[in-house]
mmCIF file of C-alpha atoms in Angstrom:
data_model
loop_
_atom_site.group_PDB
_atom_site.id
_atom_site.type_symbol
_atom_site.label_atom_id
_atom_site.label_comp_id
_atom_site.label_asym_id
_atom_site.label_seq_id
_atom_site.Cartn_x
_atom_site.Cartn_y
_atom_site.Cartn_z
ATOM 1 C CA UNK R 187 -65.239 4.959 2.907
ATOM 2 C CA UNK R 188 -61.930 5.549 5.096
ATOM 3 C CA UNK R 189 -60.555 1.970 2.639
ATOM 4 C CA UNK R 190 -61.128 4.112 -0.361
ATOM 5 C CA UNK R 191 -59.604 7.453 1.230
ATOM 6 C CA UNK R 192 -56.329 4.953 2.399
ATOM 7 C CA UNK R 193 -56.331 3.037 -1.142
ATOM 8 C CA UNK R 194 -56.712 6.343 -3.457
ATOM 9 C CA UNK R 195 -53.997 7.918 -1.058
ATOM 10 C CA UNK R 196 -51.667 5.072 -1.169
ATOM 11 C CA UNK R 197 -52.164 4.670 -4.931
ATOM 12 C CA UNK R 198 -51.254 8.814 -5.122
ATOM 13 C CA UNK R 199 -47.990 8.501 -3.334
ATOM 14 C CA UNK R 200 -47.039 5.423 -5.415
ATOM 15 C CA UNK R 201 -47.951 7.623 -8.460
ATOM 16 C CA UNK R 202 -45.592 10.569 -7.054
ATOM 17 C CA UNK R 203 -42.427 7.858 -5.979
ATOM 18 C CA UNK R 204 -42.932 6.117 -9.275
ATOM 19 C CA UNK R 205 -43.008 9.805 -11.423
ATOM 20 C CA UNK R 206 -39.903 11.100 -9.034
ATOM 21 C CA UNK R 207 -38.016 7.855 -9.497
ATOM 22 C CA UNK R 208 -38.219 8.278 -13.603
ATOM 23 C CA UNK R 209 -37.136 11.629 -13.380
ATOM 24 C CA UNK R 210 -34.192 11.394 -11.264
ATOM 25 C CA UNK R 211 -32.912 8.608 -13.249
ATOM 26 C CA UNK R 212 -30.716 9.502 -16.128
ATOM 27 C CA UNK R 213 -31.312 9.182 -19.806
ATOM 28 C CA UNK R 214 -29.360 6.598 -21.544
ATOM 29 C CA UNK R 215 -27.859 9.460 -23.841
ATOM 30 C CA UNK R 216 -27.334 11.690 -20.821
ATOM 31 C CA UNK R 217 -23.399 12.504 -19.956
ATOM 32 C CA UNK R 218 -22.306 10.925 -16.894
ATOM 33 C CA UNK R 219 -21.077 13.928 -14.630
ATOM 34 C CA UNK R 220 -18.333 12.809 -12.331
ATOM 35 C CA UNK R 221 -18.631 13.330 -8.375
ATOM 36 C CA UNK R 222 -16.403 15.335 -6.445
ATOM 37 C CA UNK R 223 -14.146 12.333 -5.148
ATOM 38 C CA UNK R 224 -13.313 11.000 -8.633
ATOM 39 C CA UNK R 225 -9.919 12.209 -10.421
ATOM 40 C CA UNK R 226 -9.383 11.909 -14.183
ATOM 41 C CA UNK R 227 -5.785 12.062 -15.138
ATOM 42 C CA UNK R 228 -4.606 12.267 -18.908
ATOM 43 C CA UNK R 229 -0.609 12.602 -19.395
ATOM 44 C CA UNK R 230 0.724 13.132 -22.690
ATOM 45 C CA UNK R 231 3.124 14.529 -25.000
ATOM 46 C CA UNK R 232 3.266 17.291 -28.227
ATOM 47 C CA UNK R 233 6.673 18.564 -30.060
ATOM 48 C CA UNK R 234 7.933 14.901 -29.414
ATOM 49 C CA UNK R 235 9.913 16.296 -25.892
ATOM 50 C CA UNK R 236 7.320 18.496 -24.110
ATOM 51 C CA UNK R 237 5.098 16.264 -21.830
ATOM 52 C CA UNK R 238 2.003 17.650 -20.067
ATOM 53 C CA UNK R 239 -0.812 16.374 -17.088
ATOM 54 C CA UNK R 240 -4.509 17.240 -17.579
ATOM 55 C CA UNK R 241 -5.781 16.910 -13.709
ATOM 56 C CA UNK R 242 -9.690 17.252 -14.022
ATOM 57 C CA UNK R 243 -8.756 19.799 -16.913
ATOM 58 C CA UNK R 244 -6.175 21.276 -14.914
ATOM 59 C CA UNK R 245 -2.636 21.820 -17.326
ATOM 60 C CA UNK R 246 0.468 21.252 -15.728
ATOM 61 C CA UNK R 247 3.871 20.714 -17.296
ATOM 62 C CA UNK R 248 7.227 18.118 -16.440
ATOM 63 C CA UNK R 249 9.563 20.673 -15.688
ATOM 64 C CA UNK R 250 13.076 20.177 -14.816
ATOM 65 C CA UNK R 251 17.076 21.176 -14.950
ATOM 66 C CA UNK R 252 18.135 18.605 -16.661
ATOM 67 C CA UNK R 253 16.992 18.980 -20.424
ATOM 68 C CA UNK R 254 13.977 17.786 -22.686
ATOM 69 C CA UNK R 255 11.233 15.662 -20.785
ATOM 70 C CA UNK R 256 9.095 12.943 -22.243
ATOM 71 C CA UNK R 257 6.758 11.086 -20.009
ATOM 72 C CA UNK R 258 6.281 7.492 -21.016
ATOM 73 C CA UNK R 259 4.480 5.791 -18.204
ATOM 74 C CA UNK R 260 2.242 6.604 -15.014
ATOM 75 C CA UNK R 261 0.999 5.050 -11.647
ATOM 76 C CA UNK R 262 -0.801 6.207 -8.230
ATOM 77 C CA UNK R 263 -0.188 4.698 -4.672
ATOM 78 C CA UNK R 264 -2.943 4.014 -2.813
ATOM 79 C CA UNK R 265 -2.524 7.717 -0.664
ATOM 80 C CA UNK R 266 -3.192 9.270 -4.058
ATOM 81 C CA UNK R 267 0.693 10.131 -4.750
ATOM 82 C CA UNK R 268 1.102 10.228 -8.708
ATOM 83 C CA UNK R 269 4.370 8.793 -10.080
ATOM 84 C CA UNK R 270 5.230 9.943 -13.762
ATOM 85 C CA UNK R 271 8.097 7.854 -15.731
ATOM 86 C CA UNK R 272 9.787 9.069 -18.731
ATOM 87 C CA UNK R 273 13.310 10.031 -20.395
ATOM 88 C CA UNK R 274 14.947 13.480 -20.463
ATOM 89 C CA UNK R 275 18.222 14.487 -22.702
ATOM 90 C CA UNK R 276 20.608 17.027 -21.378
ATOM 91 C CA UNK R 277 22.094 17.780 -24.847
ATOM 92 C CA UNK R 278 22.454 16.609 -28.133
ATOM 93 C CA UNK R 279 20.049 13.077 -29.496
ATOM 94 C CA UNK R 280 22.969 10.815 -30.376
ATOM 95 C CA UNK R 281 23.162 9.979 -26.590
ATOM 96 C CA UNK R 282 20.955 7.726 -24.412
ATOM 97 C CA UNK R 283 18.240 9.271 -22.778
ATOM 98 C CA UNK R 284 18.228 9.070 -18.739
ATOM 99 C CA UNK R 285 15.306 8.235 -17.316
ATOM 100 C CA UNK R 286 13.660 10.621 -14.698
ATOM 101 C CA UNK R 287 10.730 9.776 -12.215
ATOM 102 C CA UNK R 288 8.261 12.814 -10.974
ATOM 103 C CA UNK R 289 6.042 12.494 -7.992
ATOM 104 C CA UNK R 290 2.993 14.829 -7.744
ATOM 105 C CA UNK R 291 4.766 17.157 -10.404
ATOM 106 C CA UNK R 292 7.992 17.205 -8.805
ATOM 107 C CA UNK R 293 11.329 15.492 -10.006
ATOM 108 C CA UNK R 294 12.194 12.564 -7.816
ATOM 109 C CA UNK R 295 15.509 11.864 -7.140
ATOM 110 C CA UNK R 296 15.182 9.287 -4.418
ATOM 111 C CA UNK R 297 16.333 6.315 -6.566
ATOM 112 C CA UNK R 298 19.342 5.960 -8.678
ATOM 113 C CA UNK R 299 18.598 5.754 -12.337
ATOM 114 C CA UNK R 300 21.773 6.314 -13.547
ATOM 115 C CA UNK R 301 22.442 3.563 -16.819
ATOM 116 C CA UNK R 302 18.729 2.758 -17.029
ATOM 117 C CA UNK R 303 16.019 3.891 -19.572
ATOM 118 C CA UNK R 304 12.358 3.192 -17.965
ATOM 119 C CA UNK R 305 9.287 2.251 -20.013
ATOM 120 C CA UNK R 306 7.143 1.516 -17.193
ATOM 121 C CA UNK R 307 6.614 1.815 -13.800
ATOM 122 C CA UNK R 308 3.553 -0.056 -11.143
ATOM 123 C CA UNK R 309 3.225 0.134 -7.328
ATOM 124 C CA UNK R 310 2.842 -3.370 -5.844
ATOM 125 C CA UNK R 311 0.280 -3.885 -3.110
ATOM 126 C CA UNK R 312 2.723 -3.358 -0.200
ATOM 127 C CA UNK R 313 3.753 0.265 -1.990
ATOM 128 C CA UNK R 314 6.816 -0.496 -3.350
ATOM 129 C CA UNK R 315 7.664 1.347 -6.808
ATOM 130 C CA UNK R 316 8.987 -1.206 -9.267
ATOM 131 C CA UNK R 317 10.020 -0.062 -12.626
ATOM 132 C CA UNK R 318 10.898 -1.995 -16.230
ATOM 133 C CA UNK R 319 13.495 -0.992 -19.194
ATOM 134 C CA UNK R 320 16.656 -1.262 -20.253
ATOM 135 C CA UNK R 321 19.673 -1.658 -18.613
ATOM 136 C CA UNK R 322 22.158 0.830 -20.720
ATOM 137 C CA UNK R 323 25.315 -0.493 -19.104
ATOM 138 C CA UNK R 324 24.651 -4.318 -19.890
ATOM 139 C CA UNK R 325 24.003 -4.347 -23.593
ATOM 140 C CA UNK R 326 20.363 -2.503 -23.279
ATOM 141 C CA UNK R 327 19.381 -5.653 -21.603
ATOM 142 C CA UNK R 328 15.494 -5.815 -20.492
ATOM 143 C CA UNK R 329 15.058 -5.452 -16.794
ATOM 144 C CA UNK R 330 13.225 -5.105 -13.643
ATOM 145 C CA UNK R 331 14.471 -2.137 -10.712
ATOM 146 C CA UNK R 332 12.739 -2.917 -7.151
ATOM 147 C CA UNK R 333 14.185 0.436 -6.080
ATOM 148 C CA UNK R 334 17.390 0.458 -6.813
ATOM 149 C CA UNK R 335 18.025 -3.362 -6.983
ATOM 150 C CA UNK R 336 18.040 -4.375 -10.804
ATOM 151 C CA UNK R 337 17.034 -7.809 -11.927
ATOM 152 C CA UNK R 338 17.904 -9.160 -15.638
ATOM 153 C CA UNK R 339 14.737 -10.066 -17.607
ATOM 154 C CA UNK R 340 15.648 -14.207 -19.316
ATOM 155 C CA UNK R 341 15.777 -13.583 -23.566
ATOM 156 C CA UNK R 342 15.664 -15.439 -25.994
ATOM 157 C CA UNK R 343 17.109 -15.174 -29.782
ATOM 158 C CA UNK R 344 19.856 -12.732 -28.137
ATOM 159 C CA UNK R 345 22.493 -13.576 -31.356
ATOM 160 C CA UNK R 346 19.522 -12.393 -34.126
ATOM 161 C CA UNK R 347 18.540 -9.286 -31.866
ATOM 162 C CA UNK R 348 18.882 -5.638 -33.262
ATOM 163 C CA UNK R 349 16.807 -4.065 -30.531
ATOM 164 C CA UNK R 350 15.230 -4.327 -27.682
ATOM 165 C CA UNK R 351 11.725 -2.443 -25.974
ATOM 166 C CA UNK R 352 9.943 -2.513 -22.375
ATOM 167 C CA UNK R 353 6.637 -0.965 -22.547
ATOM 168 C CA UNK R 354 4.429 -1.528 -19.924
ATOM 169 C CA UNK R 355 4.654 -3.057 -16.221
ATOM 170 C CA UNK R 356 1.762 -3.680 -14.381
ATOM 171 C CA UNK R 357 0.201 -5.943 -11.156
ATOM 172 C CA UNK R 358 -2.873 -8.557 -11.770
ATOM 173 C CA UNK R 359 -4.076 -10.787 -9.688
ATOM 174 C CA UNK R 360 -0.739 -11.781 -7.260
ATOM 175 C CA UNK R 361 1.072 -11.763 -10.900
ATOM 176 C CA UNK R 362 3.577 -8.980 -12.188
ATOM 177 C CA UNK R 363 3.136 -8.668 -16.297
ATOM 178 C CA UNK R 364 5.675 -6.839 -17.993
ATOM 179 C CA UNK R 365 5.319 -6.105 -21.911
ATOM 180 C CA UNK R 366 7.812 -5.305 -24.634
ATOM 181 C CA UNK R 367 8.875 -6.368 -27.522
ATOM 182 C CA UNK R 368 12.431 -6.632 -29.938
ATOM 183 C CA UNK R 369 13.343 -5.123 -33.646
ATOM 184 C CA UNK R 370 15.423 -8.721 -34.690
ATOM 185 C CA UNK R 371 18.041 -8.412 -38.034
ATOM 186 C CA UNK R 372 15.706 -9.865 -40.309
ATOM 187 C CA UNK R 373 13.222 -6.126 -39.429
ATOM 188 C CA UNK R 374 10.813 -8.001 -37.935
ATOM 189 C CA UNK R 375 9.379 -7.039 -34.354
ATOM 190 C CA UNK R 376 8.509 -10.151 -32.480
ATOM 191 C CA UNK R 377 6.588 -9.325 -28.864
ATOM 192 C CA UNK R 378 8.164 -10.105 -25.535
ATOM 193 C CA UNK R 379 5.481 -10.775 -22.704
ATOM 194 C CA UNK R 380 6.929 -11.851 -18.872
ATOM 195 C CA UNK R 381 4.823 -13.002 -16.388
ATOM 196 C CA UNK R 382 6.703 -13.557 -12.823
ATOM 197 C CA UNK R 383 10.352 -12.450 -14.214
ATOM 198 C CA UNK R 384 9.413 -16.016 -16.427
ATOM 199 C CA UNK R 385 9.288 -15.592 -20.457
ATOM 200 C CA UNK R 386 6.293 -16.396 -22.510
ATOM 201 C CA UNK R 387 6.688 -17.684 -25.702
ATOM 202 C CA UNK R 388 4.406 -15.112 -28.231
ATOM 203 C CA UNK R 389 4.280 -15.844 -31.934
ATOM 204 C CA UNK R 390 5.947 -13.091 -33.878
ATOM 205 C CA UNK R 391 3.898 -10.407 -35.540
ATOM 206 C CA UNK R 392 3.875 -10.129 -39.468
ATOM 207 C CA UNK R 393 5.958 -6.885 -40.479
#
């Protein structure tokens, strides 16, 4: 009799584990709520100059003395510091833009960006900020800035070019990518990929 009392009480428990463990777990339809410890940052941009940062749904705006902002690019150390990339004009839009770098919302003026227009900016693993563009004063050349130290990205095609574009730097794997692409005289935008500072060969795209 005291089997049949253990074995019907065991079997009830089971029963009760089994029911709370199909309850707890969520639907397949069911949102996904995030936890405390997980930030969602979306940065964009409306009226073409006025750049924004939603911070779980918090609005904040690139302010600064200078002129119109327009963020371009984004990355975040490892202590959680945000670093926002983008170009401002001080007047008139027949000049360059300057480039400008924010750091939790604030305008940071530790590095010299003067005769540079960034597209993108990554943190290597050691926390150095690295950031890709143009170099204004050398023919809007592609390049690299560790800090302040520029680097010359190797082209190719230079005599057919009309344009040149950085868009995107990032870190993979030990490897630094950086992506762009250039507007050549014929009006056709062929895609620029370096991997290492080396250039890739990528087939040009079709219009």
């Amino acid at each position: 009799m005291k089997k049949i009392k253990l074995l019907t009480l065991t079997c009830l428990l089971l029963s009760v584990a089994f029911m709370s463990c199909k309850k707890d777990d969520p639907k397949k339809d069911d949102p996904v709520e995030p936890t405390s410890e997980e930030t969602v940052y979306i940065m964009g941009t409306y009226g073409v100059t006025k750049s924004f940062l939603l911070t779980n749904g918090k609005l904040s705006f690139f302010d600064n003395n200078i002129g119109d902002f327009g963020a371009l690019d984004m990355a975040i150390a490892d202590n959680g510091d945000l670093y926002v990339v983008g170009e401002v004009r001080s007047s008139g839009y027949d000049a360059p833009p300057a480039s400008l770098l924010f750091k939790n919302g604030v305008p940071c003026y530790e590095y010299n960006f003067e005769h540079a227009s960034f597209g993108g900016i990554a943190i290597e693993d050691n926390g150095k900020i690295v950031l890709a563009g143009l170099h204004l004063s050398d023919k809007y050349r592609p390049t690299v800035w560790d800090g302040t130290t520029a680097t010359n990205l190797p082209l190719t095609g230079e005599s057919n070019i009309n344009e040149w574009h950085v868009t995107s730097i990032d870190y993979e794997d030990g490897h630094e990518l950086i992506v762009g692409f250039y507007l050549n005289y014929d009006g056709k935008y062929v895609p620029l990929v370096w991997v290492d500072r080396q250039l890739v060969n990528v087939d040009p795209m079709n219009g």
